[in-house]
Short mmCIF file of C-alpha atoms in Angstrom, two decimals:
data_model
loop_
_atom_site.label_atom_id
_atom_site.label_comp_id
_atom_site.label_asym_id
_atom_site.label_seq_id
_atom_site.Cartn_x
_atom_site.Cartn_y
_atom_site.Cartn_z
CA UNK Q 273 45.39 55.14 105.82
CA UNK Q 274 42.97 54.89 109.05
CA UNK Q 275 40.31 54.99 106.96
CA UNK Q 276 41.43 51.89 104.75
CA UNK Q 277 41.94 50.22 107.76
CA UNK Q 278 38.55 51.13 109.20
CA UNK Q 279 37.05 49.48 105.97
CA UNK Q 280 38.66 46.60 106.30
CA UNK Q 281 37.47 46.00 110.18
CA UNK Q 282 33.78 46.52 108.30
CA UNK Q 283 34.27 43.91 105.74
CA UNK Q 284 35.35 41.31 108.44
CA UNK Q 285 32.92 41.93 110.55
CA UNK Q 286 30.23 41.32 107.56
CA UNK Q 287 31.91 37.79 106.47
CA UNK Q 288 31.50 36.93 110.84
CA UNK Q 289 28.10 37.88 110.47
CA UNK Q 290 26.93 36.46 107.76
CA UNK Q 291 29.12 33.40 108.09
CA UNK Q 292 29.67 32.64 103.75
CA UNK Q 293 32.19 34.47 101.73
CA UNK Q 294 30.97 37.46 99.73
CA UNK Q 295 30.43 36.78 95.91
CA UNK Q 296 33.48 37.86 93.43
CA UNK Q 297 33.13 40.74 91.10
CA UNK Q 298 31.63 39.29 87.91
CA UNK Q 299 33.85 39.14 85.15
CA UNK Q 300 33.33 42.64 82.53
CA UNK Q 301 31.61 40.66 78.57
CA UNK Q 302 33.21 41.67 75.78
CA UNK Q 303 30.28 43.69 74.41
CA UNK Q 304 30.41 43.66 70.33
CA UNK Q 305 29.84 46.72 68.22
CA UNK Q 306 27.05 47.40 66.42
CA UNK Q 307 27.16 46.01 62.87
CA UNK Q 308 27.75 48.01 60.40
CA UNK Q 309 24.65 48.41 57.84
CA UNK Q 310 26.16 46.04 54.58
CA UNK Q 311 24.41 46.78 51.38
CA UNK Q 312 23.22 43.14 49.86
CA UNK Q 313 24.61 41.18 46.82
CA UNK Q 314 23.27 40.54 43.86
CA UNK Q 315 23.16 37.38 45.03
CA UNK Q 316 20.77 37.63 47.85
CA UNK Q 317 17.02 36.79 47.53
CA UNK Q 318 15.03 39.70 48.13
CA UNK Q 319 12.04 37.56 49.50
CA UNK Q 320 14.32 35.44 51.78
CA UNK Q 321 15.81 38.67 53.49
CA UNK Q 322 12.54 39.77 53.81
CA UNK Q 323 11.36 36.74 55.66
CA UNK Q 324 14.53 36.71 57.96
CA UNK Q 325 13.69 40.57 59.14
CA UNK Q 326 10.13 39.35 59.90
CA UNK Q 327 11.35 36.73 62.03
CA UNK Q 328 13.74 39.00 64.04
CA UNK Q 329 16.77 36.62 62.36
CA UNK Q 330 19.96 38.83 60.90
CA UNK Q 331 21.86 37.68 58.32
CA UNK Q 332 24.88 35.23 59.17
CA UNK Q 333 28.20 36.84 59.28
CA UNK Q 334 31.25 36.25 57.37
CA UNK Q 335 32.51 33.84 60.46
CA UNK Q 336 29.52 31.52 59.87
CA UNK Q 337 30.77 30.02 57.38
CA UNK Q 338 33.20 28.55 58.98
CA UNK Q 339 30.65 26.70 61.56
CA UNK Q 340 30.20 23.03 62.00
CA UNK Q 341 27.90 21.51 59.70
CA UNK Q 342 24.65 20.84 61.04
CA UNK Q 343 24.54 16.82 61.63
CA UNK Q 344 22.06 14.94 59.29
CA UNK Q 345 18.45 14.26 61.03
CA UNK Q 346 17.81 10.35 62.33
CA UNK Q 347 16.88 7.94 59.63
CA UNK Q 348 13.65 7.76 61.73
CA UNK Q 349 13.17 10.81 62.60
CA UNK Q 350 9.58 12.21 61.34
CA UNK Q 351 9.88 14.15 57.90
CA UNK Q 352 8.28 17.21 57.02
CA UNK Q 353 7.12 19.73 54.17
CA UNK Q 354 7.04 22.56 56.27
CA UNK Q 355 9.48 25.59 55.58
CA UNK Q 356 13.23 25.77 57.03
CA UNK Q 357 12.45 28.25 60.18
CA UNK Q 358 16.47 29.33 59.69
CA UNK Q 359 16.03 30.30 56.32
CA UNK Q 360 14.00 31.34 53.13
CA UNK Q 361 11.07 29.62 52.34
CA UNK Q 362 11.22 26.14 50.74
CA UNK Q 363 9.08 26.46 47.09
CA UNK Q 364 6.54 23.41 47.27
CA UNK Q 365 7.46 20.62 44.62
CA UNK Q 366 5.66 19.92 42.08
CA UNK Q 367 2.86 17.62 41.93
CA UNK Q 368 3.59 14.12 41.15
CA UNK Q 369 0.73 11.68 40.25
CA UNK Q 370 0.08 8.79 42.79
CA UNK Q 371 -1.99 6.47 40.31
CA UNK Q 372 -2.47 5.83 36.65
CA UNK Q 373 -6.02 7.81 37.38
CA UNK Q 374 -5.00 10.91 38.63
CA UNK Q 375 -1.81 11.02 35.45
CA UNK Q 376 -4.93 11.10 32.95
CA UNK Q 377 -6.38 13.61 34.70
CA UNK Q 378 -3.84 16.01 34.43
CA UNK Q 379 -2.94 14.90 30.75
CA UNK Q 380 -2.78 18.33 28.45
CA UNK Q 381 -4.02 17.27 25.28
CA UNK Q 382 -2.78 19.50 22.99
CA UNK Q 383 -4.41 19.85 19.12
CA UNK Q 384 -2.42 19.95 16.56
CA UNK Q 385 -2.88 20.13 12.47
CA UNK Q 386 0.92 18.25 11.33
CA UNK Q 387 0.36 15.85 8.77
CA UNK Q 388 2.75 12.74 7.14
CA UNK Q 389 2.34 11.40 3.76
CA UNK Q 390 4.60 8.75 2.93
CA UNK Q 391 5.30 8.61 -0.98
CA UNK Q 392 6.82 6.32 -3.60
CA UNK Q 393 8.47 7.75 -6.80
CA UNK Q 394 9.15 5.07 -9.40
CA UNK Q 395 10.72 5.55 -13.18
CA UNK Q 396 9.69 4.03 -16.15
CA UNK Q 397 11.22 0.54 -15.19
CA UNK Q 398 9.09 0.59 -12.10
CA UNK Q 399 12.32 1.47 -10.52
CA UNK Q 400 12.22 3.55 -7.65
CA UNK Q 401 14.51 6.78 -8.11
CA UNK Q 402 16.81 8.00 -4.85
CA UNK Q 403 17.88 11.65 -5.09
CA UNK Q 404 15.57 13.54 -4.66
CA UNK Q 405 15.44 16.70 -2.37
CA UNK Q 406 11.76 18.79 -0.53
CA UNK Q 407 11.93 21.22 -3.83
CA UNK Q 408 11.53 18.33 -6.51
CA UNK Q 409 7.72 18.23 -4.64
CA UNK Q 410 4.32 19.72 -4.86
CA UNK Q 411 2.12 18.67 -2.45
CA UNK Q 412 -1.73 20.07 -2.64
CA UNK Q 413 -4.62 19.46 0.15
CA UNK Q 414 -7.84 19.80 -1.31
CA UNK Q 415 -6.39 21.93 -3.97
CA UNK Q 416 -4.77 24.24 -2.38
CA UNK Q 417 -0.82 24.07 -1.96
CA UNK Q 418 0.76 22.98 0.91
CA UNK Q 419 4.46 24.58 2.41
CA UNK Q 420 6.38 21.18 3.52
CA UNK Q 421 7.91 21.72 6.60
CA UNK Q 422 9.59 18.11 6.92
CA UNK Q 423 11.17 16.11 4.42
CA UNK Q 424 13.47 12.73 5.26
CA UNK Q 425 14.40 9.61 2.45
CA UNK Q 426 15.58 7.56 5.35
CA UNK Q 427 14.48 4.41 5.96
CA UNK Q 428 12.41 3.92 8.58
CA UNK Q 429 11.17 0.79 10.80
CA UNK Q 430 7.91 -0.81 10.14
CA UNK Q 431 4.97 -1.99 12.18
CA UNK Q 432 3.37 -5.21 9.60
CA UNK Q 433 0.10 -7.13 10.19
CA UNK Q 434 0.24 -10.04 8.44
CA UNK Q 435 -2.86 -11.06 7.06
CA UNK Q 436 -2.82 -14.68 5.68
CA UNK Q 437 -5.98 -16.41 3.46
CA UNK Q 438 -6.55 -19.70 4.27
CA UNK Q 439 -9.68 -20.31 2.58
CA UNK Q 440 -7.01 -20.99 -0.42
CA UNK Q 441 -7.52 -24.14 -2.35
CA UNK Q 442 -5.09 -26.75 -1.80
CA UNK Q 443 -2.42 -26.65 -4.57
CA UNK Q 444 -2.38 -22.35 -3.43
CA UNK Q 445 -2.23 -23.11 0.10
CA UNK Q 446 1.21 -24.99 -0.33
CA UNK Q 447 2.76 -22.84 -2.85
CA UNK Q 448 1.72 -20.11 0.17
CA UNK Q 449 2.73 -22.40 3.04
CA UNK Q 450 6.30 -22.93 1.13
CA UNK Q 451 6.78 -19.16 1.28
CA UNK Q 452 6.23 -17.91 4.60
CA UNK Q 453 9.21 -18.43 6.12
CA UNK Q 454 11.46 -16.01 3.95
CA UNK Q 455 9.00 -13.55 5.51
CA UNK Q 456 11.75 -13.21 7.90
CA UNK Q 457 14.77 -12.69 5.86
CA UNK Q 458 13.03 -9.63 4.30
CA UNK Q 459 12.47 -7.53 8.21
CA UNK Q 460 14.59 -6.05 10.10
CA UNK Q 461 15.82 -6.03 13.55
CA UNK Q 462 14.15 -2.80 13.92
CA UNK Q 463 10.91 -4.21 12.72
CA UNK Q 464 8.19 -5.60 14.40
CA UNK Q 465 5.30 -8.10 13.09
CA UNK Q 466 1.59 -9.64 14.14
CA UNK Q 467 0.17 -12.63 12.34
CA UNK Q 468 -3.94 -12.68 11.24
CA UNK Q 469 -5.13 -15.65 9.59
CA UNK Q 470 -9.09 -15.89 8.15
CA UNK Q 471 -10.84 -18.47 6.70
CA UNK Q 472 -14.65 -18.48 8.79
CA UNK Q 473 -14.19 -15.67 11.19
CA UNK Q 474 -10.62 -14.17 11.97
CA UNK Q 475 -7.72 -15.52 14.28
CA UNK Q 476 -4.51 -13.34 15.80
CA UNK Q 477 -1.43 -15.82 15.79
CA UNK Q 478 0.29 -12.93 17.51
CA UNK Q 479 0.30 -9.83 19.24
CA UNK Q 480 3.27 -7.98 17.63
CA UNK Q 481 6.45 -9.25 18.19
CA UNK Q 482 10.08 -8.80 17.17
CA UNK Q 483 10.59 -9.51 13.51
CA UNK Q 484 14.16 -11.24 14.07
CA UNK Q 485 13.34 -12.96 17.53
CA UNK Q 486 12.33 -16.75 17.54
CA UNK Q 487 8.22 -15.80 18.16
CA UNK Q 488 8.17 -15.23 14.62
CA UNK Q 489 8.75 -18.05 12.73
CA UNK Q 490 7.03 -20.48 15.26
CA UNK Q 491 3.57 -18.39 14.61
CA UNK Q 492 4.52 -18.77 10.91
CA UNK Q 493 4.80 -22.33 11.03
CA UNK Q 494 1.22 -22.80 13.20
CA UNK Q 495 -0.19 -20.90 10.29
CA UNK Q 496 0.32 -23.31 7.51
CA UNK Q 497 -3.28 -25.17 6.42
CA UNK Q 498 -3.83 -27.63 3.92
CA UNK Q 499 -6.16 -25.78 2.24
CA UNK Q 500 -10.08 -26.40 0.88
CA UNK Q 501 -10.81 -28.64 -1.35
CA UNK Q 502 -12.35 -26.87 -4.71
CA UNK Q 503 -13.76 -29.69 -6.38
CA UNK Q 504 -17.68 -29.47 -8.22
CA UNK Q 505 -19.67 -31.51 -6.48
CA UNK Q 506 -21.69 -34.45 -8.49
CA UNK Q 507 -25.62 -34.97 -8.59
CA UNK Q 508 -24.78 -39.37 -7.15
CA UNK Q 509 -28.10 -39.37 -5.69
CA UNK Q 510 -28.55 -41.36 -2.67
CA UNK Q 511 -27.62 -40.53 0.73
CA UNK Q 512 -24.39 -38.23 -1.22
CA UNK Q 513 -27.23 -36.17 -2.71
CA UNK Q 514 -28.52 -34.64 0.44
CA UNK Q 515 -26.98 -33.11 4.22
CA UNK Q 516 -27.86 -34.93 7.41
CA UNK Q 517 -31.21 -36.10 8.20
CA UNK Q 518 -33.31 -37.10 11.06
CA UNK Q 519 -36.53 -38.99 10.41
CA UNK Q 520 -36.17 -37.42 6.94
CA UNK Q 521 -35.68 -33.93 8.53
CA UNK Q 522 -32.49 -32.02 7.32
CA UNK Q 523 -30.50 -31.44 10.51
CA UNK Q 524 -29.52 -27.50 8.71
CA UNK Q 525 -31.24 -26.77 5.70
CA UNK Q 526 -27.71 -24.31 5.27
CA UNK Q 527 -25.64 -27.71 4.27
CA UNK Q 528 -27.84 -29.64 2.22
CA UNK Q 529 -27.44 -28.50 -1.28
CA UNK Q 530 -29.20 -26.12 -3.43
CA UNK Q 531 -31.03 -27.38 -6.74
CA UNK Q 532 -32.24 -25.67 -9.52
CA UNK Q 533 -35.33 -26.20 -11.61
CA UNK Q 534 -34.01 -28.98 -13.94
CA UNK Q 535 -32.02 -30.55 -10.94
CA UNK Q 536 -28.48 -29.48 -11.47
CA UNK Q 537 -26.85 -29.11 -7.88
CA UNK Q 538 -25.97 -24.87 -6.49
CA UNK Q 539 -22.98 -24.64 -5.28
CA UNK Q 540 -23.12 -23.40 -1.58
CA UNK Q 541 -21.47 -20.22 -0.62
CA UNK Q 542 -18.15 -19.73 0.17
CA UNK Q 543 -17.20 -17.97 3.23
CA UNK Q 544 -13.90 -15.85 2.99
CA UNK Q 545 -13.79 -13.07 5.77
CA UNK Q 546 -11.57 -10.87 4.22
CA UNK Q 547 -12.76 -6.53 5.16
CA UNK Q 548 -13.31 -8.48 8.97
CA UNK Q 549 -9.50 -9.55 8.98
CA UNK Q 550 -8.38 -6.30 7.12
CA UNK Q 551 -9.78 -4.62 9.94
CA UNK Q 552 -9.18 -6.61 12.96
CA UNK Q 553 -5.57 -6.02 11.82
CA UNK Q 554 -5.61 -1.70 11.42
CA UNK Q 555 -7.25 -2.60 15.00
CA UNK Q 556 -3.61 -3.62 15.96
CA UNK Q 557 -1.96 -1.37 13.61
CA UNK Q 558 -3.15 1.84 15.17
CA UNK Q 559 -1.26 1.27 18.28
CA UNK Q 560 2.29 1.18 16.77
CA UNK Q 561 4.68 3.91 17.94
CA UNK Q 562 5.27 7.02 16.24
CA UNK Q 563 7.78 7.20 13.95
CA UNK Q 564 7.10 3.82 12.53
CA UNK Q 565 5.63 2.66 9.24
CA UNK Q 566 2.21 0.96 9.74
CA UNK Q 567 1.91 -1.82 7.18
CA UNK Q 568 -1.16 -4.30 6.49
CA UNK Q 569 0.36 -7.42 4.37
CA UNK Q 570 -1.85 -9.75 2.70
CA UNK Q 571 -1.82 -13.10 0.86
CA UNK Q 572 -5.07 -13.55 -0.33
CA UNK Q 573 -6.81 -14.12 -4.06
CA UNK Q 574 -8.90 -11.17 -2.78
CA UNK Q 575 -11.61 -12.63 -2.40
CA UNK Q 576 -14.16 -11.46 0.21
CA UNK Q 577 -18.05 -13.07 1.43
CA UNK Q 578 -19.81 -12.77 4.58
CA UNK Q 579 -17.65 -10.70 6.31
CA UNK Q 580 -19.06 -8.36 9.04
CA UNK Q 581 -17.20 -4.83 8.07
CA UNK Q 582 -18.24 -3.68 4.88
CA UNK Q 583 -15.13 -2.08 2.63
CA UNK Q 584 -15.81 1.45 3.04
CA UNK Q 585 -16.34 1.16 6.29
CA UNK Q 586 -12.71 -0.44 6.82
CA UNK Q 587 -11.43 1.88 4.42
CA UNK Q 588 -12.05 4.72 6.25
CA UNK Q 589 -10.66 3.39 9.53
CA UNK Q 590 -7.42 2.72 7.53
CA UNK Q 591 -7.13 5.85 5.90
CA UNK Q 592 -8.47 7.91 9.97
CA UNK Q 593 -4.88 6.08 10.76
CA UNK Q 594 -2.55 6.27 8.40
CA UNK Q 595 -2.35 2.84 7.47
CA UNK Q 596 -1.36 1.30 3.80
CA UNK Q 597 -2.29 -1.93 2.11
CA UNK Q 598 0.06 -4.49 0.62
CA UNK Q 599 -1.06 -7.45 -0.70
CA UNK Q 600 0.82 -10.78 -3.01
CA UNK Q 601 -2.08 -11.55 -5.01
CA UNK Q 602 -2.01 -15.48 -5.64
CA UNK Q 603 -4.33 -18.43 -7.36
CA UNK Q 604 -6.62 -16.98 -9.82
CA UNK Q 605 -5.76 -13.36 -9.04
CA UNK Q 606 -2.22 -13.99 -10.11
CA UNK Q 607 -2.75 -14.86 -13.62
CA UNK Q 608 -2.08 -12.12 -15.98
CA UNK Q 609 -5.75 -12.11 -17.68
CA UNK Q 610 -6.88 -11.58 -13.54
CA UNK Q 611 -4.12 -9.67 -13.12
CA UNK Q 612 -5.33 -6.91 -15.60
CA UNK Q 613 -8.59 -7.02 -15.12
CA UNK Q 614 -7.75 -6.16 -10.97
CA UNK Q 615 -5.63 -3.40 -12.51
CA UNK Q 616 -9.14 -1.44 -14.37
CA UNK Q 617 -11.21 -2.64 -11.85
CA UNK Q 618 -13.04 -4.32 -14.19
CA UNK Q 619 -15.79 -7.12 -12.37
CA UNK Q 620 -15.80 -9.87 -14.68
CA UNK Q 621 -15.15 -12.99 -11.69
CA UNK Q 622 -17.75 -14.40 -9.75
CA UNK Q 623 -15.96 -13.12 -7.27
CA UNK Q 624 -14.73 -10.07 -6.99
CA UNK Q 625 -11.28 -9.28 -5.96
CA UNK Q 626 -11.71 -6.79 -3.58
CA UNK Q 627 -7.64 -5.93 -2.99
CA UNK Q 628 -7.18 -3.30 -5.31
CA UNK Q 629 -9.58 -1.08 -4.05
CA UNK Q 630 -7.60 -1.31 -0.32
CA UNK Q 631 -4.32 -0.56 -1.80
CA UNK Q 632 -5.44 1.96 -4.24
CA UNK Q 633 -7.22 4.03 -1.98
CA UNK Q 634 -4.27 3.72 0.74
CA UNK Q 635 -1.23 3.79 -1.68
CA UNK Q 636 -0.25 0.51 -1.19
CA UNK Q 637 0.93 -1.86 -4.17
CA UNK Q 638 -0.04 -5.19 -5.20
CA UNK Q 639 1.68 -8.38 -7.06
CA UNK Q 640 0.82 -10.87 -8.61
CA UNK Q 641 2.69 -14.26 -8.02
CA UNK Q 642 1.65 -18.07 -8.62
CA UNK Q 643 4.42 -20.05 -7.29
CA UNK Q 644 5.99 -20.20 -4.37
CA UNK Q 645 9.94 -18.63 -5.23
CA UNK Q 646 7.56 -15.83 -6.69
CA UNK Q 647 6.07 -14.92 -3.48
CA UNK Q 648 9.14 -14.59 -1.77
CA UNK Q 649 10.27 -12.26 -4.26
CA UNK Q 650 7.49 -10.21 -3.42
CA UNK Q 651 7.95 -9.85 0.36
CA UNK Q 652 11.30 -8.75 -0.33
CA UNK Q 653 10.53 -6.51 -2.92
CA UNK Q 654 7.52 -4.50 -1.60
CA UNK Q 655 9.47 -4.26 2.23
CA UNK Q 656 11.97 -2.70 0.46
CA UNK Q 657 10.15 0.19 -1.59
CA UNK Q 658 8.28 0.48 2.10
CA UNK Q 659 10.85 1.26 3.90
CA UNK Q 660 12.87 3.52 1.80
CA UNK Q 661 9.82 5.82 0.40
CA UNK Q 662 10.06 9.23 0.99
CA UNK Q 663 8.57 11.39 4.14
CA UNK Q 664 7.21 14.64 3.48
CA UNK Q 665 5.30 16.64 6.32
CA UNK Q 666 3.14 20.18 6.75
CA UNK Q 667 0.92 22.57 8.96
CA UNK Q 668 -2.73 21.58 7.24
CA UNK Q 669 -4.45 24.86 6.79
CA UNK Q 670 -7.61 22.96 7.28
CA UNK Q 671 -9.59 23.67 10.64
CA UNK Q 672 -8.71 20.51 13.29
CA UNK Q 673 -12.38 20.20 14.19
CA UNK Q 674 -13.30 19.48 10.41
CA UNK Q 675 -13.67 15.58 10.08
CA UNK Q 676 -14.51 16.00 6.47
CA UNK Q 677 -12.42 13.76 4.25
CA UNK Q 678 -9.49 15.44 2.77
CA UNK Q 679 -7.82 14.64 -0.59
CA UNK Q 680 -4.28 14.73 -1.19
CA UNK Q 681 -2.25 15.21 -4.85
CA UNK Q 682 1.60 14.71 -4.83
CA UNK Q 683 3.22 16.16 -7.93
CA UNK Q 684 7.16 15.34 -8.66
CA UNK Q 685 8.60 18.44 -10.49
CA UNK Q 686 10.30 15.63 -12.55
CA UNK Q 687 8.87 14.58 -16.51
CA UNK Q 688 8.48 10.44 -16.40
CA UNK Q 689 8.16 9.47 -13.38
CA UNK Q 690 4.78 7.80 -11.14
CA UNK Q 691 4.26 8.75 -7.87
CA UNK Q 692 2.49 6.48 -5.43
CA UNK Q 693 1.25 7.95 -2.20
CA UNK Q 694 -2.43 7.45 -0.29
CA UNK Q 695 -5.25 9.97 -2.41
CA UNK Q 696 -6.07 11.33 1.15
CA UNK Q 697 -7.18 11.31 5.03
CA UNK Q 698 -9.28 11.66 7.65
CA UNK Q 699 -8.67 14.17 10.23
CA UNK Q 700 -9.89 12.71 13.34
CA UNK Q 701 -9.02 8.85 14.65
CA UNK Q 702 -12.54 6.88 14.54
CA UNK Q 703 -13.10 3.25 15.88
CA UNK Q 704 -15.45 0.48 14.31
CA UNK Q 705 -18.48 -1.33 15.84
CA UNK Q 706 -17.51 -5.49 14.74
#
């Protein structure tokens, strides 16, 4: 008891000497027990755990799941691609090109050897043969049979480049003009059409537009022309017997009538730039989307004169880009005797009809029509055939870099049927200087 009173007196004396109240005893802290080691679950990331250990961070406990969610950063806060310091390292997002030039540099070009053939099968009455299966066909490339990996009998959308001859005689041009409006009725909303005209040079009337839109009828109406006067000039003498002159000198010798030794007038050479027109149409058609059938449809008498492009060059271009030429022959070329001559390629005319060479080399077809009504029927008939052709696909056994011509032979294992298909192709796309 005395000892306790002495301690209290000493404590009071110390307080008086210091002039303040002594500090209260510090509260005891609840020190948690050491965490018990636990095996990581199967969903833990090994790399994430390693990164946390490297930064001295312990794994989160179950109580962390009930913590308040983190507040989103202000909208004007600077963004950073640095990894989250409180979590596993973030994977960098894939590179995304910013400009078309960068995108072109990062394109991966993979050569392929897949080839498709459009095939039309007709019976002895020239009617289409439906219901064939892939097992009915045999495809040979350069004499070696190919394994058919794709077969379809479904109708496909068309990309059609029309080529209209404007160098026809007046009566023939009038029949063509009256038939053009029926073109729209032979097409579907899934088709697209471009229109080219030619006489002395080529004009693109419209690039590809929807076949059933408002633009195509207006363009076809604009493509109508009166035609050419094809009468034989007569030697009447005087000022009508020669071209324009200045001081009795011909202004343009090319316009002056040419005469033989006995005084007969030689008709000037006509201009029919059909090769150039087909090449222009094929050049536009090669950009058609995949899955469309590429068709060049020509309405002409087939005459060719003074084109810059040669027939063999244009045919190779079409075979390279898998474009087929179909045609309605009009005028003199539509006469029955001319149709016979065209079929057997007998060059008996002053102007050889070159359209059979185009259709034969590209797997197309010809129609011979004299009247406007016949031309209209030919449009619908040919488009129906083109749309419902069989499509055969295979992987060629030849090297991709081999750019030589490859010959096709397609057989149907049924008697009495005719097969119309392109005779071959070039594997690498090329372009021509015009």
